[in-house]
Amino acid sequence: MAAVAAISTLSAAAAAAGGKRFVVSSFSLSFSSRRVAAPTGLRAAAGGRARRAASASASSAPVVASIAVGDKLPDATLSYFDPADGELKTVTVGELTAGKKAVLFAVPGAFTPTCSQKHLPGFVEKAGELRAKGVDTIACVSVNDAFVMRAWKESLGLGDDVLLLSDGNLELTRALAVEMDLSDKPMGLGVRSRRYALLAEDGVVKVLNVEEGGAFTTSSAEEMLKAL
């Protein structure tokens, strides 16, 4: 499959790529959020795992995703621009993780401060160390569309150490029950993904770190390296 071949090419190119330095103007962004109910079809797709989802808002109770260590990742289709030919393509979670050790991490939004200054750059800088520990694929997921993700990558001067994937329809985000509703905020962010990082081996979750609200404490590249 073309998508699988493209991912394999990116992984091979990333192994030889060096780290990048990032300079982004700094300002603070903090928020609390409320959980958005997933559509019936997605809740069903999540199966019995959905019963473990938190029913309270993030501001009053800890976040509980609908997936846990030992579970199989739900399949979902994500999009990206293939740097090899510049074409918009899709790839499924199954294709990304089948027979591989994969790190997926999600950010609330492209171009936002913590995501641009710390979260994404951290995984780029630690990509070599992660691969040295057997990680085949490193991917960043956001609900921004693929065009925004490409522009974000270009603005930071990134190579192909980390694959930037769009979950524009929130298919994966809702299947994992990690969506957060920021529509009551004045910034126009709407529904976003919580910040998280997970390690999957052949599609089975081995490490899962989900953040509260806009926090950035456990989903970093450094924390993932500690868990490997």
mmCIF file of C-alpha atoms in Angstrom:
data_model
loop_
_atom_site.group_PDB
_atom_site.id
_atom_site.type_symbol
_atom_site.label_atom_id
_atom_site.label_comp_id
_atom_site.label_asym_id
_atom_site.label_seq_id
_atom_site.Cartn_x
_atom_site.Cartn_y
_atom_site.Cartn_z
ATOM 1 C CA MET A 1 0.000 0.000 0.000
ATOM 2 C CA ALA A 2 1.286 3.477 -0.984
ATOM 3 C CA ALA A 3 0.666 4.961 2.457
ATOM 4 C CA VAL A 4 2.647 2.223 4.193
ATOM 5 C CA ALA A 5 5.527 2.644 1.745
ATOM 6 C CA ALA A 6 5.553 6.394 2.354
ATOM 7 C CA ILE A 7 5.662 5.900 6.118
ATOM 8 C CA SER A 8 8.538 3.426 5.785
ATOM 9 C CA THR A 9 10.455 5.943 3.652
ATOM 10 C CA LEU A 10 9.909 8.666 6.250
ATOM 11 C CA SER A 11 11.095 6.394 9.058
ATOM 12 C CA ALA A 12 14.272 5.504 7.179
ATOM 13 C CA ALA A 13 15.037 9.146 6.347
ATOM 14 C CA ALA A 14 14.411 10.229 9.923
ATOM 15 C CA ALA A 15 16.983 7.823 11.327
ATOM 16 C CA ALA A 16 19.764 9.875 9.721
ATOM 17 C CA ALA A 17 18.280 13.325 10.373
ATOM 18 C CA GLY A 18 19.737 15.675 12.944
ATOM 19 C CA GLY A 19 17.975 17.789 15.561
ATOM 20 C CA LYS A 20 16.603 21.268 14.923
ATOM 21 C CA ARG A 21 16.529 24.411 16.995
ATOM 22 C CA PHE A 22 13.265 26.275 17.347
ATOM 23 C CA VAL A 23 12.679 29.927 18.160
ATOM 24 C CA VAL A 24 9.066 30.830 18.854
ATOM 25 C CA SER A 25 7.806 33.909 20.658
ATOM 26 C CA SER A 26 6.552 32.958 24.112
ATOM 27 C CA PHE A 27 3.214 33.636 25.747
ATOM 28 C CA SER A 28 1.088 31.611 28.105
ATOM 29 C CA LEU A 29 -2.034 29.680 27.233
ATOM 30 C CA SER A 30 -4.008 27.846 29.895
ATOM 31 C CA PHE A 31 -7.498 26.460 29.854
ATOM 32 C CA SER A 32 -9.882 23.978 31.376
ATOM 33 C CA SER A 33 -12.293 22.026 29.267
ATOM 34 C CA ARG A 34 -15.381 19.859 29.198
ATOM 35 C CA ARG A 35 -15.770 16.432 27.621
ATOM 36 C CA VAL A 36 -17.736 16.209 24.384
ATOM 37 C CA ALA A 37 -19.982 13.188 23.913
ATOM 38 C CA ALA A 38 -18.826 11.037 21.005
ATOM 39 C CA PRO A 39 -21.286 10.114 18.217
ATOM 40 C CA THR A 40 -23.049 6.793 18.725
ATOM 41 C CA GLY A 41 -21.099 5.043 15.978
ATOM 42 C CA LEU A 42 -17.729 5.977 17.441
ATOM 43 C CA ARG A 43 -18.812 4.975 20.927
ATOM 44 C CA ALA A 44 -19.814 1.599 19.559
ATOM 45 C CA ALA A 45 -16.505 1.253 17.718
ATOM 46 C CA ALA A 46 -14.668 1.785 20.959
ATOM 47 C CA GLY A 47 -16.562 -1.210 22.332
ATOM 48 C CA GLY A 48 -16.500 -2.062 26.017
ATOM 49 C CA ARG A 49 -13.577 0.294 26.591
ATOM 50 C CA ALA A 50 -15.959 3.262 26.368
ATOM 51 C CA ARG A 51 -17.448 2.317 29.728
ATOM 52 C CA ARG A 52 -14.216 3.435 31.356
ATOM 53 C CA ALA A 53 -14.526 6.960 29.928
ATOM 54 C CA ALA A 54 -14.895 9.809 32.407
ATOM 55 C CA SER A 55 -18.320 11.370 32.596
ATOM 56 C CA ALA A 56 -17.214 14.403 34.592
ATOM 57 C CA SER A 57 -15.504 17.466 33.116
ATOM 58 C CA ALA A 58 -11.725 17.854 33.166
ATOM 59 C CA SER A 59 -11.969 20.732 35.599
ATOM 60 C CA SER A 60 -13.606 18.567 38.256
ATOM 61 C CA ALA A 61 -12.276 15.024 37.700
ATOM 62 C CA PRO A 62 -9.176 13.296 36.341
ATOM 63 C CA VAL A 63 -9.150 12.460 32.648
ATOM 64 C CA VAL A 64 -9.926 8.818 31.864
ATOM 65 C CA ALA A 65 -9.500 7.834 28.223
ATOM 66 C CA SER A 66 -11.596 5.045 26.702
ATOM 67 C CA ILE A 67 -8.419 3.055 26.129
ATOM 68 C CA ALA A 68 -5.881 1.634 28.555
ATOM 69 C CA VAL A 69 -2.548 -0.130 28.550
ATOM 70 C CA GLY A 70 -3.066 -3.578 27.047
ATOM 71 C CA ASP A 71 -5.883 -2.466 24.716
ATOM 72 C CA LYS A 72 -5.744 -2.533 20.928
ATOM 73 C CA LEU A 73 -5.765 0.934 19.382
ATOM 74 C CA PRO A 74 -8.987 1.755 17.541
ATOM 75 C CA ASP A 75 -8.485 2.163 13.826
ATOM 76 C CA ALA A 76 -8.941 5.601 12.307
ATOM 77 C CA THR A 77 -7.943 7.342 9.099
ATOM 78 C CA LEU A 78 -5.517 10.262 9.307
ATOM 79 C CA SER A 79 -4.182 12.532 6.558
ATOM 80 C CA TYR A 80 -0.820 14.074 5.741
ATOM 81 C CA PHE A 81 1.222 15.558 2.928
ATOM 82 C CA ASP A 82 3.808 13.084 1.691
ATOM 83 C CA PRO A 83 7.146 14.936 1.502
ATOM 84 C CA ALA A 84 8.301 12.556 -1.231
ATOM 85 C CA ASP A 85 5.831 13.838 -3.812
ATOM 86 C CA GLY A 86 3.884 16.613 -2.053
ATOM 87 C CA GLU A 87 0.605 14.741 -2.445
ATOM 88 C CA LEU A 88 -2.140 14.650 0.170
ATOM 89 C CA LYS A 89 -2.494 11.067 1.399
ATOM 90 C CA THR A 90 -4.198 9.068 4.111
ATOM 91 C CA VAL A 91 -2.985 6.390 6.449
ATOM 92 C CA THR A 92 -4.796 4.326 9.046
ATOM 93 C CA VAL A 93 -3.699 3.757 12.613
ATOM 94 C CA GLY A 94 -3.506 0.068 11.755
ATOM 95 C CA GLU A 95 -1.057 0.744 8.921
ATOM 96 C CA LEU A 96 1.058 2.967 11.155
ATOM 97 C CA THR A 97 1.366 0.428 13.931
ATOM 98 C CA ALA A 98 1.092 -3.073 12.419
ATOM 99 C CA GLY A 99 4.226 -5.046 13.241
ATOM 100 C CA LYS A 100 5.923 -1.919 14.550
ATOM 101 C CA LYS A 101 6.779 -0.104 17.736
ATOM 102 C CA ALA A 102 5.115 3.288 17.297
ATOM 103 C CA VAL A 103 4.959 6.450 19.387
ATOM 104 C CA LEU A 104 1.899 8.631 18.795
ATOM 105 C CA PHE A 105 1.561 11.940 20.588
ATOM 106 C CA ALA A 106 -1.206 14.504 20.277
ATOM 107 C CA VAL A 107 -1.218 18.256 20.663
ATOM 108 C CA PRO A 108 -4.214 20.576 21.156
ATOM 109 C CA GLY A 109 -3.246 22.691 18.175
ATOM 110 C CA ALA A 110 -0.621 23.551 15.586
ATOM 111 C CA PHE A 111 1.087 26.923 16.078
ATOM 112 C CA THR A 112 0.051 27.137 19.749
ATOM 113 C CA PRO A 113 2.845 28.006 22.222
ATOM 114 C CA THR A 114 3.527 24.838 24.197
ATOM 115 C CA CYS A 115 3.020 22.625 21.155
ATOM 116 C CA SER A 116 5.457 24.686 19.071
ATOM 117 C CA GLN A 117 8.027 25.461 21.748
ATOM 118 C CA LYS A 118 8.183 22.211 23.702
ATOM 119 C CA HIS A 119 6.028 19.249 22.751
ATOM 120 C CA LEU A 120 6.752 18.758 19.040
ATOM 121 C CA PRO A 121 10.379 20.011 19.186
ATOM 122 C CA GLY A 122 11.031 17.667 22.098
ATOM 123 C CA PHE A 123 10.120 14.609 20.048
ATOM 124 C CA VAL A 124 12.111 15.871 17.069
ATOM 125 C CA GLU A 125 15.186 16.362 19.229
ATOM 126 C CA LYS A 126 14.805 12.962 20.901
ATOM 127 C CA ALA A 127 13.878 11.052 17.735
ATOM 128 C CA GLY A 128 17.311 9.450 17.459
ATOM 129 C CA GLU A 129 17.214 8.248 21.069
ATOM 130 C CA LEU A 130 13.716 6.853 20.613
ATOM 131 C CA ARG A 131 14.748 4.947 17.507
ATOM 132 C CA ALA A 132 17.814 3.647 19.297
ATOM 133 C CA LYS A 133 15.356 2.052 21.732
ATOM 134 C CA GLY A 134 13.505 0.312 18.929
ATOM 135 C CA VAL A 135 10.822 2.838 17.995
ATOM 136 C CA ASP A 136 9.991 2.552 14.277
ATOM 137 C CA THR A 137 7.469 5.365 13.854
ATOM 138 C CA ILE A 138 7.028 8.711 15.625
ATOM 139 C CA ALA A 139 3.907 10.682 14.750
ATOM 140 C CA CYS A 140 2.275 13.870 15.986
ATOM 141 C CA VAL A 141 -1.526 14.035 15.789
ATOM 142 C CA SER A 142 -3.691 17.157 15.859
ATOM 143 C CA VAL A 143 -7.266 17.965 14.872
ATOM 144 C CA ASN A 144 -5.955 20.691 12.561
ATOM 145 C CA ASP A 145 -6.359 19.924 8.856
ATOM 146 C CA ALA A 146 -3.468 18.575 6.797
ATOM 147 C CA PHE A 147 -2.799 21.961 5.179
ATOM 148 C CA VAL A 148 -2.302 23.588 8.583
ATOM 149 C CA MET A 149 -0.088 20.710 9.716
ATOM 150 C CA ARG A 150 2.092 21.126 6.614
ATOM 151 C CA ALA A 151 2.358 24.884 7.168
ATOM 152 C CA TRP A 152 3.292 24.287 10.836
ATOM 153 C CA LYS A 153 6.016 21.866 9.824
ATOM 154 C CA GLU A 154 7.420 24.317 7.304
ATOM 155 C CA SER A 155 7.292 27.236 9.749
ATOM 156 C CA LEU A 156 9.425 25.291 12.231
ATOM 157 C CA GLY A 157 11.853 24.122 9.574
ATOM 158 C CA LEU A 158 11.302 20.446 10.383
ATOM 159 C CA GLY A 159 12.684 17.488 8.512
ATOM 160 C CA ASP A 160 11.039 14.072 8.564
ATOM 161 C CA ASP A 161 11.989 12.952 12.072
ATOM 162 C CA VAL A 162 8.329 13.122 13.097
ATOM 163 C CA LEU A 163 5.339 12.502 10.850
ATOM 164 C CA LEU A 164 2.655 15.199 11.276
ATOM 165 C CA LEU A 165 -0.833 13.731 10.944
ATOM 166 C CA SER A 166 -4.210 15.436 10.711
ATOM 167 C CA ASP A 167 -7.169 14.033 12.617
ATOM 168 C CA GLY A 168 -9.381 16.722 11.136
ATOM 169 C CA ASN A 169 -12.602 14.759 11.625
ATOM 170 C CA LEU A 170 -11.625 13.842 15.212
ATOM 171 C CA GLU A 171 -12.022 10.183 14.278
ATOM 172 C CA LEU A 172 -9.128 8.972 16.415
ATOM 173 C CA THR A 173 -9.572 11.653 19.061
ATOM 174 C CA ARG A 174 -13.180 10.684 19.729
ATOM 175 C CA ALA A 175 -12.506 6.949 19.521
ATOM 176 C CA LEU A 176 -9.947 7.428 22.316
ATOM 177 C CA ALA A 177 -12.346 9.740 24.225
ATOM 178 C CA VAL A 178 -9.639 12.396 24.568
ATOM 179 C CA GLU A 179 -11.529 15.271 22.973
ATOM 180 C CA MET A 180 -12.046 18.523 24.884
ATOM 181 C CA ASP A 181 -14.523 21.288 24.152
ATOM 182 C CA LEU A 182 -12.972 24.756 24.252
ATOM 183 C CA SER A 183 -15.828 26.444 22.393
ATOM 184 C CA ASP A 184 -16.673 28.547 25.448
ATOM 185 C CA LYS A 185 -13.232 30.180 25.302
ATOM 186 C CA PRO A 186 -12.644 33.486 23.449
ATOM 187 C CA MET A 187 -9.832 32.053 21.291
ATOM 188 C CA GLY A 188 -12.057 30.165 18.846
ATOM 189 C CA LEU A 189 -10.354 26.812 19.436
ATOM 190 C CA GLY A 190 -13.535 24.742 19.308
ATOM 191 C CA VAL A 191 -13.142 20.999 19.978
ATOM 192 C CA ARG A 192 -9.534 19.829 20.311
ATOM 193 C CA SER A 193 -7.560 16.792 21.425
ATOM 194 C CA ARG A 194 -6.082 16.523 24.856
ATOM 195 C CA ARG A 195 -2.328 16.368 24.977
ATOM 196 C CA TYR A 196 -1.149 12.756 25.250
ATOM 197 C CA ALA A 197 1.619 10.385 24.280
ATOM 198 C CA LEU A 198 1.367 6.638 23.807
ATOM 199 C CA LEU A 199 3.557 3.746 22.789
ATOM 200 C CA ALA A 200 1.981 0.913 20.817
ATOM 201 C CA GLU A 201 3.558 -2.366 19.779
ATOM 202 C CA ASP A 202 1.765 -4.010 16.857
ATOM 203 C CA GLY A 203 -1.215 -1.788 17.679
ATOM 204 C CA VAL A 204 -1.389 -2.724 21.380
ATOM 205 C CA VAL A 205 -0.923 0.103 23.872
ATOM 206 C CA LYS A 206 2.106 -0.367 26.131
ATOM 207 C CA VAL A 207 2.439 3.173 27.546
ATOM 208 C CA LEU A 208 -0.295 5.822 27.820
ATOM 209 C CA ASN A 209 0.147 9.306 29.289
ATOM 210 C CA VAL A 210 -2.869 11.637 29.022
ATOM 211 C CA GLU A 211 -2.622 15.213 30.280
ATOM 212 C CA GLU A 212 -5.195 17.272 32.166
ATOM 213 C CA GLY A 213 -6.459 20.344 30.284
ATOM 214 C CA GLY A 214 -3.556 22.259 28.796
ATOM 215 C CA ALA A 215 -0.893 20.740 31.047
ATOM 216 C CA PHE A 216 2.426 19.490 29.713
ATOM 217 C CA THR A 217 3.932 17.180 32.332
ATOM 218 C CA THR A 218 3.802 13.486 31.378
ATOM 219 C CA SER A 219 3.471 13.433 27.579
ATOM 220 C CA SER A 220 6.960 14.650 26.717
ATOM 221 C CA ALA A 221 9.614 12.795 24.741
ATOM 222 C CA GLU A 222 11.703 12.597 27.914
ATOM 223 C CA GLU A 223 8.919 10.813 29.787
ATOM 224 C CA MET A 224 8.456 8.389 26.903
ATOM 225 C CA LEU A 225 12.174 7.594 26.904
ATOM 226 C CA LYS A 226 11.981 6.829 30.624
ATOM 227 C CA ALA A 227 9.192 4.324 29.940
ATOM 228 C CA LEU A 228 11.083 2.467 27.207
#
